[in-house]
Structure formats: structure tokens, C-alpha cells
mmCIF file of C-alpha atoms in Angstrom:
data_model
loop_
_atom_site.group_PDB
_atom_site.id
_atom_site.type_symbol
_atom_site.label_atom_id
_atom_site.label_comp_id
_atom_site.label_asym_id
_atom_site.label_seq_id
_atom_site.Cartn_x
_atom_site.Cartn_y
_atom_site.Cartn_z
ATOM 1 C CA MET A 496 178.419 2.432 -115.727
ATOM 2 C CA SER A 497 180.357 -0.743 -116.029
ATOM 3 C CA GLY A 498 178.084 -2.852 -118.208
ATOM 4 C CA VAL A 499 180.300 -5.825 -117.372
ATOM 5 C CA PRO A 500 178.197 -8.654 -115.949
ATOM 6 C CA ILE A 501 179.002 -10.392 -112.702
ATOM 7 C CA LEU A 502 179.691 -13.986 -113.660
ATOM 8 C CA CYS A 503 179.332 -16.817 -111.160
ATOM 9 C CA GLU A 504 179.938 -20.173 -112.792
ATOM 10 C CA ARG A 505 180.130 -22.015 -109.465
ATOM 11 C CA ILE A 506 176.406 -21.445 -108.849
ATOM 12 C CA ARG A 507 175.841 -24.179 -111.449
ATOM 13 C CA THR A 508 177.875 -26.820 -109.620
ATOM 14 C CA PRO A 509 176.656 -29.378 -109.017
ATOM 15 C CA PRO A 510 173.802 -29.371 -111.518
ATOM 16 C CA LEU A 511 170.350 -29.930 -110.060
ATOM 17 C CA ASP A 512 169.853 -33.674 -109.763
ATOM 18 C CA PRO A 513 166.390 -35.019 -110.644
ATOM 19 C CA ALA A 514 166.856 -37.685 -107.939
ATOM 20 C CA PHE A 515 166.477 -34.984 -105.270
ATOM 21 C CA LEU A 516 163.369 -33.373 -106.768
ATOM 22 C CA LYS A 517 159.728 -34.372 -106.581
ATOM 23 C CA PRO A 518 157.538 -34.626 -109.679
ATOM 24 C CA THR A 519 154.316 -32.667 -109.875
ATOM 25 C CA ARG A 520 151.198 -33.574 -111.784
ATOM 26 C CA TRP A 521 152.360 -31.173 -114.484
ATOM 27 C CA ALA A 522 156.154 -31.636 -114.518
ATOM 28 C CA THR A 523 158.568 -34.540 -114.258
ATOM 29 C CA VAL A 524 161.684 -34.358 -112.105
ATOM 30 C CA GLU A 525 163.717 -34.239 -115.320
ATOM 31 C CA GLU A 526 161.761 -31.184 -116.507
ATOM 32 C CA LYS A 527 162.207 -29.488 -113.134
ATOM 33 C CA ALA A 528 165.957 -30.188 -113.149
ATOM 34 C CA LYS A 529 166.378 -29.045 -116.755
ATOM 35 C CA LEU A 530 164.644 -25.727 -116.184
ATOM 36 C CA GLY A 531 166.307 -25.229 -112.779
ATOM 37 C CA ASN A 532 169.703 -25.750 -114.401
ATOM 38 C CA ALA A 533 168.773 -23.317 -117.180
ATOM 39 C CA MET A 534 167.888 -20.760 -114.504
ATOM 40 C CA LEU A 535 171.211 -21.329 -112.746
ATOM 41 C CA ARG A 536 173.063 -20.924 -116.076
ATOM 42 C CA PHE A 537 171.162 -17.657 -116.729
ATOM 43 C CA ILE A 538 172.157 -16.310 -113.295
ATOM 44 C CA ALA A 539 175.756 -17.548 -113.724
ATOM 45 C CA GLU A 540 176.033 -15.594 -116.995
ATOM 46 C CA GLY A 541 174.999 -12.333 -115.316
ATOM 47 C CA MET A 542 171.310 -12.427 -116.327
ATOM 48 C CA PRO A 543 171.599 -10.980 -119.840
ATOM 49 C CA ALA A 544 168.101 -9.907 -120.901
ATOM 50 C CA GLY A 545 168.677 -11.327 -124.387
ATOM 51 C CA LYS A 546 169.105 -14.809 -122.906
ATOM 52 C CA PHE A 547 165.895 -14.703 -120.902
ATOM 53 C CA THR A 548 164.090 -17.254 -123.048
ATOM 54 C CA ALA A 549 160.372 -17.852 -123.401
ATOM 55 C CA SER A 550 160.668 -21.105 -121.441
ATOM 56 C CA LEU A 551 162.504 -19.343 -118.606
ATOM 57 C CA HIS A 552 159.888 -16.608 -118.558
ATOM 58 C CA LYS A 553 157.008 -19.072 -118.519
ATOM 59 C CA ARG A 554 158.374 -20.869 -115.461
ATOM 60 C CA VAL A 555 160.114 -18.048 -113.563
ATOM 61 C CA SER A 556 157.087 -15.770 -113.829
ATOM 62 C CA ASN A 557 155.340 -18.388 -111.661
ATOM 63 C CA MET A 558 158.163 -18.832 -109.154
ATOM 64 C CA PHE A 559 159.702 -16.767 -106.355
ATOM 65 C CA GLY A 560 156.616 -14.524 -106.249
ATOM 66 C CA PHE A 561 157.170 -13.155 -109.783
ATOM 67 C CA ILE A 562 153.504 -13.242 -110.782
ATOM 68 C CA ALA A 563 152.737 -9.878 -112.322
ATOM 69 C CA HIS A 564 154.587 -10.104 -115.635
ATOM 70 C CA TYR A 565 152.779 -11.823 -118.474
ATOM 71 C CA ASP A 566 155.107 -10.447 -121.152
ATOM 72 C CA ARG A 567 158.686 -11.763 -121.361
ATOM 73 C CA HIS A 568 160.071 -8.451 -122.606
ATOM 74 C CA GLY A 569 158.347 -6.517 -119.826
ATOM 75 C CA PHE A 570 159.709 -8.977 -117.274
ATOM 76 C CA ALA A 571 163.229 -8.624 -118.697
ATOM 77 C CA GLN A 572 162.969 -4.828 -118.777
ATOM 78 C CA THR A 573 161.804 -4.779 -115.162
ATOM 79 C CA TRP A 574 164.383 -7.188 -113.751
ATOM 80 C CA PHE A 575 167.440 -7.210 -116.068
ATOM 81 C CA ASP A 576 167.781 -3.576 -117.151
ATOM 82 C CA SER A 577 170.542 -2.569 -114.720
ATOM 83 C CA ALA A 578 172.710 -3.778 -111.876
ATOM 84 C CA ALA A 579 170.135 -2.437 -109.419
ATOM 85 C CA THR A 580 167.251 -4.360 -110.997
ATOM 86 C CA ARG A 581 169.371 -7.525 -111.172
ATOM 87 C CA ARG A 582 170.164 -7.066 -107.471
ATOM 88 C CA ASP A 583 166.431 -6.765 -106.768
ATOM 89 C CA PHE A 584 165.691 -9.884 -108.841
ATOM 90 C CA LEU A 585 168.246 -11.930 -106.906
ATOM 91 C CA ASP A 586 167.124 -10.445 -103.593
ATOM 92 C CA GLN A 587 163.574 -11.604 -104.275
ATOM 93 C CA ILE A 588 164.889 -15.097 -105.074
ATOM 94 C CA ALA A 589 167.123 -15.162 -101.979
ATOM 95 C CA ARG A 590 164.355 -14.041 -99.607
ATOM 96 C CA HIS A 591 161.449 -16.016 -101.094
ATOM 97 C CA PRO A 592 160.043 -18.442 -98.483
ATOM 98 C CA CYS A 593 159.467 -21.287 -101.023
ATOM 99 C CA TRP A 594 155.980 -22.178 -99.892
ATOM 100 C CA GLY A 595 154.178 -25.326 -100.859
ATOM 101 C CA ASP A 596 154.673 -29.024 -101.257
ATOM 102 C CA PRO A 597 157.215 -29.776 -104.002
ATOM 103 C CA GLY A 598 154.861 -32.494 -105.211
ATOM 104 C CA PHE A 599 152.514 -29.717 -106.322
ATOM 105 C CA VAL A 600 154.751 -26.697 -106.930
ATOM 106 C CA TRP A 601 158.402 -26.032 -107.752
ATOM 107 C CA SER A 602 159.376 -25.134 -104.171
ATOM 108 C CA ASP A 603 162.197 -27.702 -104.199
ATOM 109 C CA VAL A 604 163.787 -25.982 -107.202
ATOM 110 C CA GLU A 605 163.131 -22.526 -105.719
ATOM 111 C CA ARG A 606 164.725 -23.556 -102.414
ATOM 112 C CA GLU A 607 167.895 -24.847 -104.107
ATOM 113 C CA ILE A 608 168.312 -21.813 -106.376
ATOM 114 C CA GLY A 609 167.698 -19.418 -103.471
ATOM 115 C CA GLN A 610 170.270 -21.241 -101.349
ATOM 116 C CA ARG A 611 172.873 -21.017 -104.098
ATOM 117 C CA VAL A 612 172.207 -17.291 -104.615
ATOM 118 C CA ARG A 613 172.713 -16.730 -100.871
ATOM 119 C CA GLU A 614 175.829 -18.943 -100.629
ATOM 120 C CA ASN A 615 177.500 -17.117 -103.511
ATOM 121 C CA LEU A 616 176.676 -13.667 -102.074
ATOM 122 C CA LEU A 617 175.179 -12.605 -105.387
ATOM 123 C CA VAL A 618 172.797 -10.034 -103.905
ATOM 124 C CA GLU A 619 175.744 -8.324 -102.227
ATOM 125 C CA ALA A 620 177.869 -8.481 -105.390
ATOM 126 C CA TRP A 621 175.125 -6.911 -107.507
ATOM 127 C CA ALA A 622 174.429 -4.315 -104.773
ATOM 128 C CA SER A 623 178.079 -3.268 -104.964
ATOM 129 C CA ARG A 624 177.878 -3.067 -108.760
ATOM 130 C CA ALA A 625 174.683 -1.004 -108.497
ATOM 131 C CA ARG A 626 176.459 1.475 -106.177
ATOM 132 C CA GLU A 627 179.392 1.707 -108.620
ATOM 133 C CA ASP A 628 176.985 2.364 -111.487
ATOM 134 C CA GLN A 629 175.135 5.018 -109.447
ATOM 135 C CA ASP A 630 178.434 6.738 -108.612
ATOM 136 C CA ALA A 631 179.428 6.723 -112.293
ATOM 137 C CA ARG A 632 176.048 8.212 -113.309
ATOM 138 C CA GLU A 633 176.339 10.913 -110.649
ATOM 139 C CA LYS A 634 179.903 11.808 -111.682
ATOM 140 C CA ALA A 635 178.863 12.015 -115.325
ATOM 141 C CA GLU A 636 175.949 14.280 -114.378
ATOM 142 C CA LEU A 637 178.251 16.428 -112.233
ATOM 143 C CA ALA A 638 180.704 16.804 -115.131
ATOM 144 C CA ARG A 639 177.846 17.703 -117.493
ATOM 145 C CA LEU A 640 176.480 20.342 -115.096
ATOM 146 C CA MET A 641 179.925 21.790 -114.405
ATOM 147 C CA ALA A 642 180.552 22.117 -118.143
ATOM 148 C CA LYS A 643 177.109 23.633 -118.692
ATOM 149 C CA HIS A 644 177.681 26.275 -116.020
ATOM 150 C CA GLY A 645 181.320 26.987 -116.839
ATOM 151 C CA VAL A 646 182.769 25.537 -113.669
ATOM 152 C CA ALA A 647 186.277 24.180 -114.084
ATOM 153 C CA PRO A 648 186.901 20.656 -112.839
ATOM 154 C CA VAL A 649 188.709 20.528 -109.532
ATOM 155 C CA SER A 650 191.133 17.808 -108.505
ATOM 156 C CA PRO A 651 189.949 15.822 -105.476
ATOM 157 C CA VAL A 652 193.086 16.723 -103.506
ATOM 158 C CA ALA A 653 192.766 20.437 -104.234
ATOM 159 C CA ALA A 654 189.073 20.351 -103.428
ATOM 160 C CA ALA A 655 189.635 19.265 -99.841
ATOM 161 C CA PRO A 656 189.559 22.208 -97.434
ATOM 162 C CA ALA A 657 192.780 22.948 -95.624
ATOM 163 C CA VAL A 658 192.598 22.117 -91.965
ATOM 164 C CA GLN A 659 194.986 23.722 -89.552
ATOM 165 C CA LEU A 660 195.461 22.231 -86.154
ATOM 166 C CA GLY A 661 197.081 24.289 -83.491
ATOM 167 C CA LEU A 662 197.491 24.366 -79.780
ATOM 168 C CA PHE A 663 196.973 27.567 -77.870
#
């Protein structure tokens, strides 16, 4: 398993501009832009669970359909534990329909973040990383089982069956 995050600094450029957002009764355009930019920075850094702050949790748990996690650590464990869960997190963001009037909800911020995730092919990048991690786990398990049962490792070239083509 690689453990190396997928970084995507360009998702942050340009920063969300308050001029293109609508205030709600509960949040100014500056607050929406600040938190939206914090979310973009979090994604750009590869979504490290340790950087999923209380303020991010409070807002994100009410966006993109993420409504079932009241505990920040539970949310982070569910969505930032592996490449596969990060892929699923970004997939939910990318596919979320962004319902509602941005004067009442954060759909304008959701729409912009979702668009940037799609444009930067982040779901696909994390899906590839998840497959690499799965392959590494399977190979490690295979090596463990072969050692346990006394089976000698076989080189991939030697393992291929010999095929003989002939004409009659």
C-alpha cells in the first residue's frame, strides 16, 4: 500500500471568490468562500484525516449528502481511512446534484467544488490508487500464505504455462 497521498494543488486555483457566492441567513459570502477554500485545500493535500478540522466537519457533514456522521473522528475514519474511501468521498462530491437555492444552502459552494473534483479527474486518480493498494494487499497476503504452506515463490515468467503452436 502506497500511503503516498495524491496531491492536486491546481484544484485550489482560483480561490473561491465571495463575489460569485450568495449569502444565506446564517453565513456571509466571505464565510462560504473561506470554508470552501479550506475544503479545496484539504482535497488538494490528499485528504489527510489529521487535517479534517472541526470546522470542516461541521460544514461538510451538512453538504454533499454527508448527513449521517455527527462525530468528526467517525467521519474521518469512514471517508479518509484508505484510497478506496477517499475515492468514495470524492465520488459522492462529484455526483451530488447540489440541490437548493444558494441563498438558503451552500449549493453554490458544493457546485464549484464538485466541478473542480470532476475537472481534475480526482475520482479516477483515487480509484487507480485504490486498485494499486488492493493489488499490494493481495500480493502480501499471497506471499504470507505461500510462506505459511511452504510454497516457494515463483517468478512471473516461469509461472506462465508454455504454449506450443504447431501446424498439422
